[in-house]
mmCIF file of C-alpha atoms in Angstrom:
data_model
loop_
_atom_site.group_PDB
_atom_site.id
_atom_site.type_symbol
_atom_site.label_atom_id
_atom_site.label_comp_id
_atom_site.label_asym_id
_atom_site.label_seq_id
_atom_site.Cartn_x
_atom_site.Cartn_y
_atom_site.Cartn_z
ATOM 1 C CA UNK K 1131 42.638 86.161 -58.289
ATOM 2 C CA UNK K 1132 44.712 86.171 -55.374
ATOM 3 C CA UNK K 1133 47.001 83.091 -54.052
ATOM 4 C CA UNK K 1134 48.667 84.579 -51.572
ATOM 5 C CA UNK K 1135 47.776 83.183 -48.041
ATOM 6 C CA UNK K 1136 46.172 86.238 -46.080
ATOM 7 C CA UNK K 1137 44.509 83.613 -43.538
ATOM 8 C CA UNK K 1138 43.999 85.709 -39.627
ATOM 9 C CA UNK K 1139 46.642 84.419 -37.799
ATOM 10 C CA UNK K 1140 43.693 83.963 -35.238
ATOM 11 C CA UNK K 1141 42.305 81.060 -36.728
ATOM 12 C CA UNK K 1142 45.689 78.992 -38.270
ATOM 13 C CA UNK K 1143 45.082 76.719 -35.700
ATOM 14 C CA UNK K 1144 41.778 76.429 -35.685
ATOM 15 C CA UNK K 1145 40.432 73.323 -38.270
ATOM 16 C CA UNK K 1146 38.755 73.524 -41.365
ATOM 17 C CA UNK K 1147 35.644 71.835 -39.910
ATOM 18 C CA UNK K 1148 35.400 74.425 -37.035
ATOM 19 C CA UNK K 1149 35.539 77.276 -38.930
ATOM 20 C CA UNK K 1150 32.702 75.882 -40.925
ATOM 21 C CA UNK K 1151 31.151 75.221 -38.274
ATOM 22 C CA UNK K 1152 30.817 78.795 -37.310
ATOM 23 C CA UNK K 1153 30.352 79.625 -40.519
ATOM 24 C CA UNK K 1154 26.723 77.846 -40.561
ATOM 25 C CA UNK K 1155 25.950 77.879 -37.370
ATOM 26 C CA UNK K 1156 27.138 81.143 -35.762
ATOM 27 C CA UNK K 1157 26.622 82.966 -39.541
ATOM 28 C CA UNK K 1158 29.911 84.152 -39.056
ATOM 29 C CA UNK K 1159 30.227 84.927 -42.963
ATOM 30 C CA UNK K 1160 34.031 86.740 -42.162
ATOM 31 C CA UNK K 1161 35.392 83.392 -41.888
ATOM 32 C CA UNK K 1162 34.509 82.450 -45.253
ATOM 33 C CA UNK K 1163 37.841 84.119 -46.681
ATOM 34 C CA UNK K 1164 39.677 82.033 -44.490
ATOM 35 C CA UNK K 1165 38.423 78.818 -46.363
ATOM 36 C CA UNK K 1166 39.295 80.665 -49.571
ATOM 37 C CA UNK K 1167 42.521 81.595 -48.133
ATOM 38 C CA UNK K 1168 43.299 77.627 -47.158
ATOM 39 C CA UNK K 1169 41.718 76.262 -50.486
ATOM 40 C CA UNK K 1170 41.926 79.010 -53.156
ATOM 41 C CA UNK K 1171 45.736 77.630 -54.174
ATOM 42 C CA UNK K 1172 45.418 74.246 -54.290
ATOM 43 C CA UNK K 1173 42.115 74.311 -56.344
ATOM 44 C CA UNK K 1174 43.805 76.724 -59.293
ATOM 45 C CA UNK K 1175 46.970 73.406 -59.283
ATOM 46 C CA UNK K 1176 44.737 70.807 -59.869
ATOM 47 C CA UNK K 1177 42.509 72.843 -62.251
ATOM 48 C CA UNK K 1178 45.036 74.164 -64.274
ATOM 49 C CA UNK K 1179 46.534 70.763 -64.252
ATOM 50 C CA UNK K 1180 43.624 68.738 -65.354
ATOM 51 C CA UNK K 1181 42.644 71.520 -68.247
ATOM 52 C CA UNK K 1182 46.315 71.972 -69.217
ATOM 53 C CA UNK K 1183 46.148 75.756 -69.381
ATOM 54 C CA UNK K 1184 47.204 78.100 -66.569
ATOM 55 C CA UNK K 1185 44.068 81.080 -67.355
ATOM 56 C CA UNK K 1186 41.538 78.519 -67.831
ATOM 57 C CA UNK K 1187 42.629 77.168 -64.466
ATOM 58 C CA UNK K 1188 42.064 80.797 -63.005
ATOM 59 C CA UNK K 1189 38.824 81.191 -64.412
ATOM 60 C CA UNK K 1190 37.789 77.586 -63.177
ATOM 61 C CA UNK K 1191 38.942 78.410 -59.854
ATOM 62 C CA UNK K 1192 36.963 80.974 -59.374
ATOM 63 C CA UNK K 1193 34.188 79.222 -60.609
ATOM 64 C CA UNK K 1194 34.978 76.309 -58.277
ATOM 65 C CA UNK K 1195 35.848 78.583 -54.340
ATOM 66 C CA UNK K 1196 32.284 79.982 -55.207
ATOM 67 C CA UNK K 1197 30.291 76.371 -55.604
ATOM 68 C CA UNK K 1198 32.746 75.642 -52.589
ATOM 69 C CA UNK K 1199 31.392 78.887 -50.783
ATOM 70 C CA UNK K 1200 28.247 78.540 -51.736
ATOM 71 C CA UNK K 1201 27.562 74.768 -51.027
ATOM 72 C CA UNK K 1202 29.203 74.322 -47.385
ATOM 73 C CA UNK K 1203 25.932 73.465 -46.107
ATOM 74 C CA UNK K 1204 25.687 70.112 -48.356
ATOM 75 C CA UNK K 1205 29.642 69.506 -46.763
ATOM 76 C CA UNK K 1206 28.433 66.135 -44.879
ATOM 77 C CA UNK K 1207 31.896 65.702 -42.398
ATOM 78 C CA UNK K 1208 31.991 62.153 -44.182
ATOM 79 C CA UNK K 1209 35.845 62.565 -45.230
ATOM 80 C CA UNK K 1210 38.174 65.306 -45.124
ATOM 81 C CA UNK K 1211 36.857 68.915 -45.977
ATOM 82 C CA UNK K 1212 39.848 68.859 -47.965
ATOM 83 C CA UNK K 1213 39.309 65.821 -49.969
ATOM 84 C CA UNK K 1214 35.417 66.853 -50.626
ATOM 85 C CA UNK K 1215 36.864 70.283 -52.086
ATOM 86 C CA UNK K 1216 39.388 68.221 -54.160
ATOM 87 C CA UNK K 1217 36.260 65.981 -55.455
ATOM 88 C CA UNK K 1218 34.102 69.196 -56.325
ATOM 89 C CA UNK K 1219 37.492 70.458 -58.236
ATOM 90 C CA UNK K 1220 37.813 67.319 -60.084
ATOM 91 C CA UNK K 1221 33.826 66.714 -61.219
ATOM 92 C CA UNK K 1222 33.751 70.788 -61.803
ATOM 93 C CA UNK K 1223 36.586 70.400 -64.526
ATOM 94 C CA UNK K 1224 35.637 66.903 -66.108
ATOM 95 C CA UNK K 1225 32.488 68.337 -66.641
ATOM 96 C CA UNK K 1226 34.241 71.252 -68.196
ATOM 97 C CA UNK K 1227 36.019 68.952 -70.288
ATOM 98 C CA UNK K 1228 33.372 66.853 -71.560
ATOM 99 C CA UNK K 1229 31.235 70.059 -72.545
ATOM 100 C CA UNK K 1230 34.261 71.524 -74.292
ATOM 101 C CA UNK K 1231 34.285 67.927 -76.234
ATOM 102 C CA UNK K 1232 30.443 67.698 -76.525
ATOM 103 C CA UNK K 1233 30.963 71.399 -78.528
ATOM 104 C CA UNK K 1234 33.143 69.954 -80.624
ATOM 105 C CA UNK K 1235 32.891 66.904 -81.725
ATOM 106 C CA UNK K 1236 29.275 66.026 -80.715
ATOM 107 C CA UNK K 1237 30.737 62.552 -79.182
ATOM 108 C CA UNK K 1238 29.738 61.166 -76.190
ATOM 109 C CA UNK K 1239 32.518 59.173 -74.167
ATOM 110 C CA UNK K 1240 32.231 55.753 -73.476
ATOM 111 C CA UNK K 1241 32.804 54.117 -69.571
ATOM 112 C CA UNK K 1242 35.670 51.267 -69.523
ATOM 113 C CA UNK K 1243 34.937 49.206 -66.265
ATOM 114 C CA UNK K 1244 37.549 47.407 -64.609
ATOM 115 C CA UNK K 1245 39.287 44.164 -64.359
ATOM 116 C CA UNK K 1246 42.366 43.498 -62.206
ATOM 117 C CA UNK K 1247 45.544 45.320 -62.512
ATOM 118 C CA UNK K 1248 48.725 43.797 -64.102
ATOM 119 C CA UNK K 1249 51.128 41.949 -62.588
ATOM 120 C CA UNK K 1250 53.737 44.205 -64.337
ATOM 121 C CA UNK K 1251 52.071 47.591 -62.510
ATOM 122 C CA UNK K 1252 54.816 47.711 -59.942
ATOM 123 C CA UNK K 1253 57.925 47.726 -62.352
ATOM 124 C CA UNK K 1254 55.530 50.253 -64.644
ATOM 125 C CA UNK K 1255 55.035 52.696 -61.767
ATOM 126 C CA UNK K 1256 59.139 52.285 -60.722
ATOM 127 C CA UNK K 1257 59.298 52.841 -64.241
ATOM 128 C CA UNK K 1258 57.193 56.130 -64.126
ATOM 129 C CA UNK K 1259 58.918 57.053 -60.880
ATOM 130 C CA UNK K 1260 62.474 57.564 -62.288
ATOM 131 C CA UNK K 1261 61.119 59.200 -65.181
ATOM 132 C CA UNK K 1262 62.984 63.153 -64.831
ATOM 133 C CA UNK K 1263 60.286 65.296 -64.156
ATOM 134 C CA UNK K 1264 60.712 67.868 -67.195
ATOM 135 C CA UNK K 1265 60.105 64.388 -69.534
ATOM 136 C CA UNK K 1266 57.118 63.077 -67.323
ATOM 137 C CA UNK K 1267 55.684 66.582 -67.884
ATOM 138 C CA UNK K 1268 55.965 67.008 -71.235
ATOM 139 C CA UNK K 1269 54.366 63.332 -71.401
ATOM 140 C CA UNK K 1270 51.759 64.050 -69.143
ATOM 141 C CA UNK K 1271 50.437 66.829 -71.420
ATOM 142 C CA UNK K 1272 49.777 64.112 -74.056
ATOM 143 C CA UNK K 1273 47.462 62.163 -71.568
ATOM 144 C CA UNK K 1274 43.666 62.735 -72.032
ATOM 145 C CA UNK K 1275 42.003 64.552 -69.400
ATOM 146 C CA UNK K 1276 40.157 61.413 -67.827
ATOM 147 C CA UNK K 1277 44.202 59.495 -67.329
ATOM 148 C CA UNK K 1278 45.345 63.381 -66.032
ATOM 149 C CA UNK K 1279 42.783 63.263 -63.640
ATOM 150 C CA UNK K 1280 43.233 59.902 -61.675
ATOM 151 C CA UNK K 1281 47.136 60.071 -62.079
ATOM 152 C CA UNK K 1282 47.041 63.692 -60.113
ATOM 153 C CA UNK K 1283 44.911 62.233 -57.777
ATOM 154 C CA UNK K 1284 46.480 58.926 -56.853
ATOM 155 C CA UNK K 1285 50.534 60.194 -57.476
ATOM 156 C CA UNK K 1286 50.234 63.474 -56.754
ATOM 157 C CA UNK K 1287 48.101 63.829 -54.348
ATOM 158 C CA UNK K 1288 48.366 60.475 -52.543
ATOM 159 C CA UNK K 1289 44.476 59.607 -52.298
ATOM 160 C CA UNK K 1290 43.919 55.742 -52.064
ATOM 161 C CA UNK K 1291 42.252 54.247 -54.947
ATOM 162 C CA UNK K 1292 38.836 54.284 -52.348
ATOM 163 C CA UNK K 1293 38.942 57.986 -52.286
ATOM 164 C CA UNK K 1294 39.438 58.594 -56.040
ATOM 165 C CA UNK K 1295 36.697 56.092 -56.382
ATOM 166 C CA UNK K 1296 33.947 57.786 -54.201
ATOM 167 C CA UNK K 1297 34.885 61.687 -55.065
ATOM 168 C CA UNK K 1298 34.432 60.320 -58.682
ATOM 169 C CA UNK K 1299 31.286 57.845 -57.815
ATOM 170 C CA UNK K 1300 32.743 55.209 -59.470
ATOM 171 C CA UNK K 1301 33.717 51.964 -58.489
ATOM 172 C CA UNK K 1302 37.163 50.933 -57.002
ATOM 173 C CA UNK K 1303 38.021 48.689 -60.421
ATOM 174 C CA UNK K 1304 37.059 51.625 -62.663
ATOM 175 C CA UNK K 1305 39.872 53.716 -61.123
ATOM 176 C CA UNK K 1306 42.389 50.852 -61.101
ATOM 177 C CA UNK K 1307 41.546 50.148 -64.381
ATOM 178 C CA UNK K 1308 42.283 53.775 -65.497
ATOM 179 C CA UNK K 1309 45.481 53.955 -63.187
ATOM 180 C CA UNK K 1310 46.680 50.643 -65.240
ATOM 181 C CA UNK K 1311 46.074 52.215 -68.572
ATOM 182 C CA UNK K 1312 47.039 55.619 -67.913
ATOM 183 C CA UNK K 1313 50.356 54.505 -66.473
ATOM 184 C CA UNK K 1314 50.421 52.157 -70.052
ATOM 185 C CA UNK K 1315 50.251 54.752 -71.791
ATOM 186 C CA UNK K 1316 52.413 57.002 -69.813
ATOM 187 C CA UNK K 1317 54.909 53.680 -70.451
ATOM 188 C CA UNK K 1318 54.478 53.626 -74.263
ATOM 189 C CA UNK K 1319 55.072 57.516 -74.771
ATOM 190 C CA UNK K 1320 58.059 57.213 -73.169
ATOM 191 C CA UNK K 1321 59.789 54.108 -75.113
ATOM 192 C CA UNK K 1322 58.324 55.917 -78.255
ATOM 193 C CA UNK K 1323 59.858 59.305 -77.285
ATOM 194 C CA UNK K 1324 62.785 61.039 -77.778
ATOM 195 C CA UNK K 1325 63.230 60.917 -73.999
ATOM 196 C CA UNK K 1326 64.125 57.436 -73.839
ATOM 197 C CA UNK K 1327 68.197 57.666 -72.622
#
């Protein structure tokens, strides 16, 4: 799997929803490398981030640029191409996840619904914030796959707690109910760590 950026220097400024654009329309199927080219990097990050291993990420990947590929057609123009790519990514490996757990255990997870954040969530995210990076890491790892998900989502990659909610399909006060007890929990690893200073 390559992640090197080979994108035709023809089309860097042309926009994601253009090329697809062409891509349906004119059945200009050379342009489809280009999305791979734009996408193919920042899917294997999240992936292996969410599954915590760096092969499985590169096998999901691929997995995930070909239901990308092969499902631009159903790619409404409702939000961001990017953000519709990063929802695909996220349902492709939760659904990864909860098969993996299905196989083993045989348990089905349970849906917490949402009440109203804490009024301690701001010094609990300034908290997380001047965390060192190497400790939030090696935290981070101990986080189930359903906190990894909407942390990455809302602190890594910005998205307001509307777009985590509807490239989940849950409701707003689900996610801010997971934010509030994944950054909890984040909280209490750290004071029971070794990484407290």
């Amino acid at each position: 799997m390559r992640f090197i950026k080979t994108e035709n220097k023809d089309y860097k400024d042309v926009s994601d929803d253009e090329i697809i654009r062409m891509i349906l329309s004119e059945g200009r199927k050379d342009l489809l490398e280009i999305i791979y080219d734009r996408y193919v990097g920042k899917v294997y990050y999240k992936a292996a981030a969410l599954v915590n291993d760096k092969e499985l990420g590169k096998d999901l990947t691929h997995d995930i640029m070909v239901k990308v590929l092969l499902n631009l057609s159903k790619f409404g123009g409702k939000s961001s191409f990017g953000l519709w790519v990063n929802s695909i990514t996220y349902n492709f490996c939760m659904d990864y996840l909860r098969k993996r757990k299905r196989q083993k255990t045989n348990n089905v997870e349970g849906e917490y619904f949402a009440t109203v954040e804490s009024d301690n969530s701001e010094l609990e995210y300034k908290t997380l914030k001047e965390m060192r990076l190497n400790q939030l890491d090696e935290l981070f790892k101990q986080l189930q796959p359903e906190e990894k998900m909407v942390m990455i989502m809302r602190y890594k990659d910005g998205m307001s707690i509307r777009n985590i909610a509807e490239a989940l399909d849950m409701k707003e006060g689900t996610i801010k109910m997971r934010l509030k007890r994944s950054r909890d929990r984040l909280v209490k690893l750290l004071k029971t760590s070794n990484y407290e200073e």
